[in-house]
Amino acid sequence: MITERLSNRLKAVASFVEEGAVVADIGSDHAYLPCYLLKTGKIKQAIAGEVAKGPYDSAMKNVLKEGLADSITVRLADGLFAVEVNDLVDTITIAGMGGTLITTILENGKSQLESIKRIIVQPNIQSSVIRKWAVFNGWKIVSEQILKEDDKIYEILNMEKGSSSYDETEILLGPFLCLEKSVVFREKWEREIVEWHRVLLSIEDAEETDDIRKKKNQLKSQIDLVREVLAI
């Protein structure tokens, strides 16, 4: 059953979906998330969008297997162009990709976002680029979550339409996450500090070009910023 094998990561994404929403899950892969939302009765209709034929076939197979073909439409399309006006979609979910790819999908499909009330994203890396995109495109972060699963740490950003402004710390660490400073949050950024120190050490003896100097300054600035938030 989909409800039994859904990852904690995707269950966390599902928790941000409002009751009765019409969801378009972009890059749906096996359509686990929309199937779970339907099976648990949280939503009544969904779109599962996939750009590649293999994952599209997997999504279609699971939707049919779960008996949800009347409630979930599986579409082969590029990003947000899986959404059509008559779908009445009000919520977009995008999970399991890098932040840069998620931002590209949102940017390329901006024309599809006019009727969307909520965007829920779970980037594997580079959450900061999504926060920057939100600021410049009329979206605000209303809640965030950070969790650990199989020794990997994931962030979830829940966004609604509205103006927003975040400082350098909030862009990098998350406006809500840096206030909560959970155990997982601390672990993530302590790991990052170790990695940044490793990179600094690896370029310590490199020729002092403008790019190298800029890289060193950026890393040192990030380390200082995170240390200040973590108070270490």
Coordinates of N, CA, C and O in Angstrom, one line a residue, residues 47-173:
I47 N -3.0 16.1 -9.9 CA -2.3 15.9 -11.2 C -0.9 15.4 -10.8 O -0.3 15.9 -9.9
A48 N -0.4 14.4 -11.5 CA 0.9 13.9 -11.3 C 1.7 14.2 -12.6 O 1.3 13.6 -13.7
G49 N 2.6 15.1 -12.6 CA 3.3 15.5 -13.8 C 4.7 14.9 -13.9 O 5.5 14.9 -12.9
E50 N 5.1 14.4 -15.0 CA 6.4 13.9 -15.3 C 6.9 14.3 -16.6 O 6.2 14.2 -17.6
V51 N 8.2 14.6 -16.7 CA 8.8 15.0 -18.0 C 9.4 13.8 -18.8 O 9.6 13.9 -20.0
A52 N 9.7 12.7 -18.0 CA 10.3 11.6 -18.7 C 9.4 10.4 -18.8 O 8.5 10.2 -17.9
K53 N 9.5 9.6 -19.8 CA 8.5 8.6 -20.1 C 8.6 7.5 -19.1 O 7.5 6.9 -18.6
G54 N 9.8 7.1 -18.6 CA 9.9 6.0 -17.6 C 9.2 6.3 -16.3 O 8.3 5.5 -15.9
P55 N 9.5 7.5 -15.7 CA 8.7 7.8 -14.5 C 7.2 8.0 -14.7 O 6.4 7.7 -13.9
Y56 N 6.9 8.5 -15.9 CA 5.5 8.7 -16.3 C 4.8 7.4 -16.2 O 3.7 7.2 -15.7
D57 N 5.4 6.4 -16.9 CA 4.8 5.0 -16.9 C 4.7 4.4 -15.5 O 3.7 3.8 -15.2
S58 N 5.7 4.7 -14.6 CA 5.7 4.2 -13.2 C 4.5 4.9 -12.5 O 3.8 4.2 -11.7
A59 N 4.3 6.2 -12.7 CA 3.2 6.9 -12.0 C 1.9 6.3 -12.5 O 1.0 6.1 -11.7
M60 N 1.8 6.1 -13.8 CA 0.5 5.6 -14.3 C 0.2 4.2 -13.8 O -1.0 3.9 -13.4
K61 N 1.2 3.4 -13.7 CA 1.1 2.0 -13.2 C 0.6 2.1 -11.7 O -0.4 1.3 -11.3
N62 N 1.2 2.9 -10.9 CA 0.8 3.0 -9.5 C -0.6 3.6 -9.3 O -1.4 3.1 -8.4
V63 N -1.0 4.6 -10.1 CA -2.3 5.2 -10.0 C -3.4 4.1 -10.3 O -4.4 4.0 -9.6
L64 N -3.1 3.4 -11.4 CA -4.1 2.3 -11.8 C -4.1 1.2 -10.7 O -5.2 0.7 -10.4
K65 N -3.0 0.8 -10.2 CA -2.9 -0.2 -9.2 C -3.7 0.2 -7.9 O -4.3 -0.7 -7.3
E66 N -3.6 1.5 -7.5 CA -4.3 1.9 -6.3 C -5.8 2.2 -6.6 O -6.5 2.6 -5.7
G67 N -6.2 2.1 -7.9 CA -7.6 2.4 -8.2 C -8.0 3.8 -8.1 O -9.1 4.2 -7.8
L68 N -7.0 4.7 -8.5 CA -7.2 6.1 -8.4 C -7.3 6.9 -9.7 O -7.1 8.1 -9.7
A69 N -7.5 6.2 -10.8 CA -7.4 6.8 -12.1 C -8.5 7.8 -12.3 O -8.3 8.8 -13.1
D70 N -9.6 7.8 -11.5 CA -10.7 8.8 -11.6 C -10.3 10.0 -10.9 O -10.9 11.1 -11.1
S71 N -9.3 10.0 -10.0 CA -9.0 11.1 -9.1 C -7.6 11.7 -9.4 O -7.4 12.9 -9.1
I72 N -6.7 10.9 -10.0 CA -5.4 11.4 -10.3 C -5.2 11.3 -11.8 O -5.2 10.3 -12.5
T73 N -4.9 12.5 -12.4 CA -4.5 12.6 -13.9 C -3.0 12.6 -14.0 O -2.3 13.5 -13.4
V74 N -2.4 11.6 -14.7 CA -1.0 11.6 -14.9 C -0.7 12.2 -16.3 O -1.3 11.8 -17.3
R75 N 0.2 13.2 -16.3 CA 0.5 13.9 -17.6 C 2.0 13.9 -17.8 O 2.8 14.1 -16.9
L76 N 2.3 13.6 -19.1 CA 3.7 13.7 -19.6 C 3.9 15.2 -20.1 O 3.4 15.5 -21.1
A77 N 4.6 16.0 -19.3 CA 4.8 17.4 -19.6 C 6.0 17.9 -18.9 O 6.5 17.4 -17.9
D78 N 6.5 19.1 -19.4 CA 7.6 19.7 -18.8 C 7.2 20.6 -17.7 O 6.6 21.7 -17.9
G79 N 7.6 20.3 -16.5 CA 7.4 21.1 -15.3 C 5.9 21.5 -15.1 O 5.0 20.6 -15.1
L80 N 5.7 22.8 -14.8 CA 4.4 23.3 -14.5 C 3.4 23.2 -15.7 O 2.2 23.4 -15.5
F81 N 3.9 22.9 -16.9 CA 3.0 22.8 -18.0 C 2.2 21.5 -18.0 O 1.4 21.3 -18.9
A82 N 2.4 20.7 -16.9 CA 1.5 19.6 -16.7 C 0.1 20.1 -16.2 O -0.9 19.3 -16.2
V83 N 0.1 21.3 -15.7 CA -1.2 21.9 -15.2 C -2.0 22.6 -16.3 O -1.4 23.4 -17.0
E84 N -3.3 22.3 -16.3 CA -4.2 23.0 -17.3 C -5.2 23.7 -16.5 O -5.5 23.4 -15.4
V85 N -5.7 24.8 -17.1 CA -6.7 25.7 -16.5 C -7.9 25.0 -15.9 O -8.3 25.2 -14.7
N86 N -8.4 24.0 -16.6 CA -9.6 23.3 -16.1 C -9.3 22.4 -15.0 O -10.3 21.8 -14.3
D87 N -8.1 22.2 -14.6 CA -7.7 21.3 -13.5 C -8.1 22.0 -12.2 O -8.3 21.3 -11.1
L88 N -8.2 23.3 -12.2 CA -8.4 24.1 -10.9 C -7.5 23.8 -9.8 O -7.8 23.8 -8.6
V89 N -6.2 23.5 -10.2 CA -5.1 23.3 -9.2 C -4.9 24.5 -8.4 O -4.8 25.7 -8.9
D90 N -4.8 24.4 -7.1 CA -4.4 25.5 -6.2 C -3.1 25.3 -5.4 O -2.6 26.2 -4.8
T91 N -2.6 24.1 -5.5 CA -1.4 23.8 -4.7 C -0.4 23.0 -5.6 O -0.7 22.1 -6.3
I92 N 0.9 23.5 -5.6 CA 2.0 22.8 -6.3 C 2.9 22.2 -5.3 O 3.3 22.8 -4.3
T93 N 3.3 20.9 -5.6 CA 4.3 20.3 -4.8 C 5.4 19.8 -5.7 O 5.2 19.3 -6.8
I94 N 6.7 20.1 -5.2 CA 7.9 19.7 -6.0 C 8.8 19.1 -5.0 O 9.3 19.9 -4.1
A95 N 9.2 17.8 -5.0 CA 10.0 17.2 -4.0 C 11.1 16.4 -4.7 O 11.0 15.8 -5.7
G96 N 12.3 16.3 -3.9 CA 13.3 15.4 -4.3 C 14.2 15.9 -5.4 O 14.9 15.1 -6.1
M97 N 14.3 17.2 -5.6 CA 15.2 17.7 -6.6 C 16.2 18.8 -6.0 O 15.9 19.2 -4.9
G98 N 17.2 19.2 -6.7 CA 18.0 20.3 -6.2 C 17.3 21.6 -6.3 O 16.3 21.8 -7.1
G99 N 17.7 22.5 -5.4 CA 17.0 23.8 -5.4 C 17.1 24.6 -6.7 O 16.2 25.3 -7.0
T100 N 18.2 24.5 -7.4 CA 18.4 25.2 -8.7 C 17.4 24.7 -9.7 O 16.8 25.4 -10.4
L101 N 17.2 23.3 -9.7 CA 16.2 22.8 -10.7 C 14.8 23.2 -10.3 O 14.0 23.5 -11.2
I102 N 14.5 23.1 -9.0 CA 13.1 23.5 -8.6 C 12.9 25.0 -9.0 O 11.8 25.3 -9.5
T103 N 13.9 25.9 -8.8 CA 13.8 27.3 -9.1 C 13.6 27.4 -10.6 O 12.8 28.3 -11.1
T104 N 14.3 26.7 -11.4 CA 14.1 26.7 -12.9 C 12.7 26.3 -13.3 O 12.1 26.9 -14.2
I105 N 12.2 25.3 -12.7 CA 10.8 24.8 -13.0 C 9.8 25.9 -12.6 O 8.9 26.2 -13.4
L106 N 10.0 26.6 -11.5 CA 9.1 27.6 -11.1 C 9.2 28.9 -12.0 O 8.2 29.5 -12.4
E107 N 10.4 29.2 -12.4 CA 10.7 30.3 -13.2 C 10.1 30.1 -14.6 O 9.4 31.0 -15.2
N108 N 10.4 29.0 -15.2 CA 9.9 28.7 -16.6 C 8.4 28.5 -16.6 O 7.8 28.8 -17.7
G109 N 7.8 28.2 -15.5 CA 6.4 28.0 -15.5 C 5.6 29.1 -14.8 O 4.4 28.8 -14.3
K110 N 6.2 30.3 -14.7 CA 5.5 31.3 -13.9 C 4.1 31.7 -14.4 O 3.2 32.0 -13.6
S111 N 3.9 31.5 -15.7 CA 2.6 31.8 -16.3 C 1.5 30.8 -15.8 O 0.3 31.1 -15.8
Q112 N 2.0 29.7 -15.2 CA 1.0 28.7 -14.7 C 0.7 28.9 -13.2 O -0.1 28.2 -12.7
L113 N 1.3 29.9 -12.6 CA 1.1 30.1 -11.2 C 0.1 31.1 -10.8 O -0.2 31.3 -9.6
E114 N -0.6 31.7 -11.7 CA -1.6 32.8 -11.4 C -2.7 32.3 -10.4 O -3.1 33.1 -9.6
S115 N -3.2 31.1 -10.6 CA -4.3 30.6 -9.8 C -3.8 29.8 -8.6 O -4.6 29.3 -7.8
I116 N -2.5 29.7 -8.5 CA -1.9 28.8 -7.4 C -1.8 29.6 -6.1 O -1.4 30.8 -6.0
K117 N -2.3 29.0 -5.0 CA -2.3 29.6 -3.7 C -1.1 29.2 -2.8 O -0.7 29.9 -1.9
R118 N -0.6 28.0 -3.1 CA 0.4 27.5 -2.2 C 1.5 26.7 -3.0 O 1.1 25.9 -4.0
I119 N 2.7 26.8 -2.7 CA 3.8 26.1 -3.3 C 4.6 25.4 -2.2 O 5.0 26.1 -1.3
I120 N 4.7 24.1 -2.2 CA 5.4 23.3 -1.2 C 6.6 22.6 -1.9 O 6.4 21.8 -2.8
V121 N 7.8 22.9 -1.5 CA 8.9 22.4 -2.2 C 9.8 21.7 -1.1 O 10.0 22.1 0.0
Q122 N 10.5 20.6 -1.6 CA 11.4 19.9 -0.8 C 12.7 19.7 -1.6 O 12.9 18.7 -2.3
P123 N 13.6 20.7 -1.5 CA 14.9 20.6 -2.2 C 15.8 19.7 -1.5 O 15.9 19.7 -0.2
N124 N 16.6 18.9 -2.2 CA 17.6 18.0 -1.6 C 18.8 18.9 -1.2 O 19.5 18.6 -0.2
I125 N 19.1 19.9 -2.0 CA 20.2 20.9 -1.7 C 19.8 22.3 -2.2 O 18.8 22.4 -2.8
Q126 N 20.6 23.3 -1.8 CA 20.4 24.6 -2.3 C 19.0 25.2 -2.0 O 18.4 25.8 -2.9
S127 N 18.6 25.1 -0.8 CA 17.3 25.8 -0.5 C 17.3 27.3 -0.6 O 16.3 27.9 -0.9
S128 N 18.5 27.9 -0.5 CA 18.7 29.3 -0.5 C 18.2 29.9 -1.8 O 17.7 31.0 -1.8
V129 N 18.5 29.2 -2.9 CA 18.1 29.8 -4.2 C 16.6 29.9 -4.4 O 16.1 30.8 -5.1
I130 N 15.9 29.0 -3.7 CA 14.4 29.0 -3.8 C 13.9 30.2 -2.9 O 13.0 30.9 -3.3
R131 N 14.5 30.5 -1.8 CA 14.1 31.6 -1.0 C 14.4 32.9 -1.7 O 13.6 33.9 -1.7
K132 N 15.5 33.0 -2.5 CA 15.8 34.2 -3.3 C 14.7 34.4 -4.3 O 14.2 35.5 -4.6
W133 N 14.4 33.3 -5.0 CA 13.3 33.3 -6.1 C 12.0 33.8 -5.5 O 11.3 34.6 -6.1
A134 N 11.6 33.3 -4.3 CA 10.4 33.7 -3.7 C 10.3 35.2 -3.5 O 9.3 35.9 -3.8
V135 N 11.4 35.8 -3.0 CA 11.5 37.3 -2.7 C 11.2 38.1 -4.0 O 10.4 39.0 -4.0
F136 N 11.8 37.6 -5.1 CA 11.7 38.4 -6.3 C 10.5 38.1 -7.2 O 10.3 38.7 -8.2
N137 N 9.7 37.1 -6.7 CA 8.5 36.7 -7.5 C 7.2 36.7 -6.8 O 6.2 36.1 -7.2
G138 N 7.2 37.5 -5.7 CA 5.9 37.7 -5.0 C 5.4 36.5 -4.2 O 4.2 36.3 -4.1
W139 N 6.3 35.8 -3.6 CA 5.9 34.7 -2.7 C 6.6 34.8 -1.3 O 7.7 35.4 -1.3
K140 N 6.0 34.4 -0.3 CA 6.5 34.4 1.0 C 6.5 33.1 1.7 O 5.6 32.2 1.4
I141 N 7.5 32.8 2.5 CA 7.6 31.5 3.2 C 6.8 31.6 4.5 O 7.0 32.5 5.3
V142 N 5.8 30.7 4.6 CA 4.9 30.8 5.8 C 5.2 29.8 6.8 O 4.8 29.9 8.0
S143 N 6.0 28.7 6.4 CA 6.5 27.8 7.4 C 7.5 26.9 6.7 O 7.7 26.9 5.5
E144 N 8.4 26.3 7.6 CA 9.4 25.4 7.1 C 9.6 24.2 8.0 O 9.2 24.3 9.2
Q145 N 10.2 23.2 7.5 CA 10.5 22.0 8.3 C 11.9 21.5 7.9 O 12.3 21.6 6.7
I146 N 12.6 20.9 8.8 CA 13.9 20.2 8.5 C 13.8 18.9 9.2 O 13.3 18.8 10.3
L147 N 14.2 17.8 8.5 CA 14.1 16.5 9.0 C 15.3 15.6 8.5 O 15.9 16.0 7.5
K148 N 15.6 14.6 9.2 CA 16.6 13.7 8.8 C 16.0 12.3 8.5 O 15.2 11.8 9.3
E149 N 16.4 11.7 7.4 CA 16.0 10.4 7.0 C 17.1 9.6 6.3 O 17.7 10.2 5.3
D150 N 17.4 8.4 6.8 CA 18.5 7.7 6.2 C 19.8 8.5 6.1 O 20.5 8.4 5.1
D151 N 20.1 9.2 7.2 CA 21.3 10.0 7.3 C 21.4 11.2 6.4 O 22.5 11.8 6.2
K152 N 20.3 11.5 5.7 CA 20.3 12.7 4.8 C 19.3 13.7 5.5 O 18.3 13.3 6.1
I153 N 19.7 14.9 5.3 CA 18.9 16.0 5.9 C 18.1 16.8 4.8 O 18.8 17.2 3.8
Y154 N 16.9 17.0 5.0 CA 16.0 17.6 4.0 C 15.3 18.8 4.6 O 15.0 18.8 5.8
E155 N 15.1 19.9 3.8 CA 14.3 21.0 4.2 C 13.0 21.1 3.4 O 13.0 20.7 2.2
I156 N 12.0 21.5 4.0 CA 10.7 21.7 3.3 C 10.3 23.2 3.4 O 10.3 23.7 4.6
L157 N 9.9 23.8 2.3 CA 9.5 25.2 2.3 C 8.1 25.3 1.9 O 7.7 24.8 0.8
N158 N 7.3 26.0 2.7 CA 5.8 26.1 2.4 C 5.6 27.6 2.1 O 5.8 28.5 2.9
M159 N 5.2 27.9 0.9 CA 5.1 29.3 0.4 C 3.7 29.7 0.0 O 2.9 28.8 -0.6
E160 N 3.3 30.9 0.2 CA 2.0 31.5 -0.2 C 2.3 32.8 -0.9 O 3.4 33.4 -0.7
K161 N 1.4 33.3 -1.7 CA 1.6 34.6 -2.4 C 1.7 35.7 -1.4 O 1.0 35.8 -0.4
G162 N 2.6 36.6 -1.6 CA 2.8 37.8 -0.8 C 4.2 38.3 -0.8 O 5.1 37.6 -1.3
S163 N 4.4 39.6 -0.4 CA 5.7 40.2 -0.5 C 6.5 39.6 0.7 O 6.0 39.3 1.8
S164 N 7.8 39.5 0.5 CA 8.7 39.0 1.5 C 10.1 39.7 1.4 O 10.5 40.1 0.3
S165 N 10.8 39.7 2.5 CA 12.2 40.2 2.5 C 13.0 39.5 3.5 O 12.5 39.4 4.7
Y166 N 14.1 38.9 3.1 CA 14.9 38.1 4.1 C 16.3 38.6 4.0 O 16.8 39.0 3.0
D167 N 17.0 38.6 5.2 CA 18.4 39.0 5.2 C 19.3 37.8 4.8 O 18.7 36.7 4.5
E168 N 20.5 38.0 4.8 CA 21.5 37.0 4.3 C 21.4 35.7 5.2 O 21.4 34.6 4.6
T169 N 21.2 35.8 6.5 CA 21.0 34.7 7.4 C 19.8 33.9 7.0 O 19.8 32.7 7.0
E170 N 18.7 34.6 6.9 CA 17.4 33.9 6.6 C 17.4 33.3 5.2 O 16.8 32.2 5.1
I171 N 18.0 33.9 4.3 CA 18.1 33.2 2.9 C 18.9 31.9 3.0 O 18.5 30.9 2.4
L172 N 20.0 31.9 3.7 CA 20.8 30.7 3.8 C 20.3 29.7 4.7 O 20.2 28.5 4.3
L173 N 19.8 30.1 5.9 CA 19.4 29.1 6.9 C 17.9 28.9 7.0 O 17.4 27.9 7.5

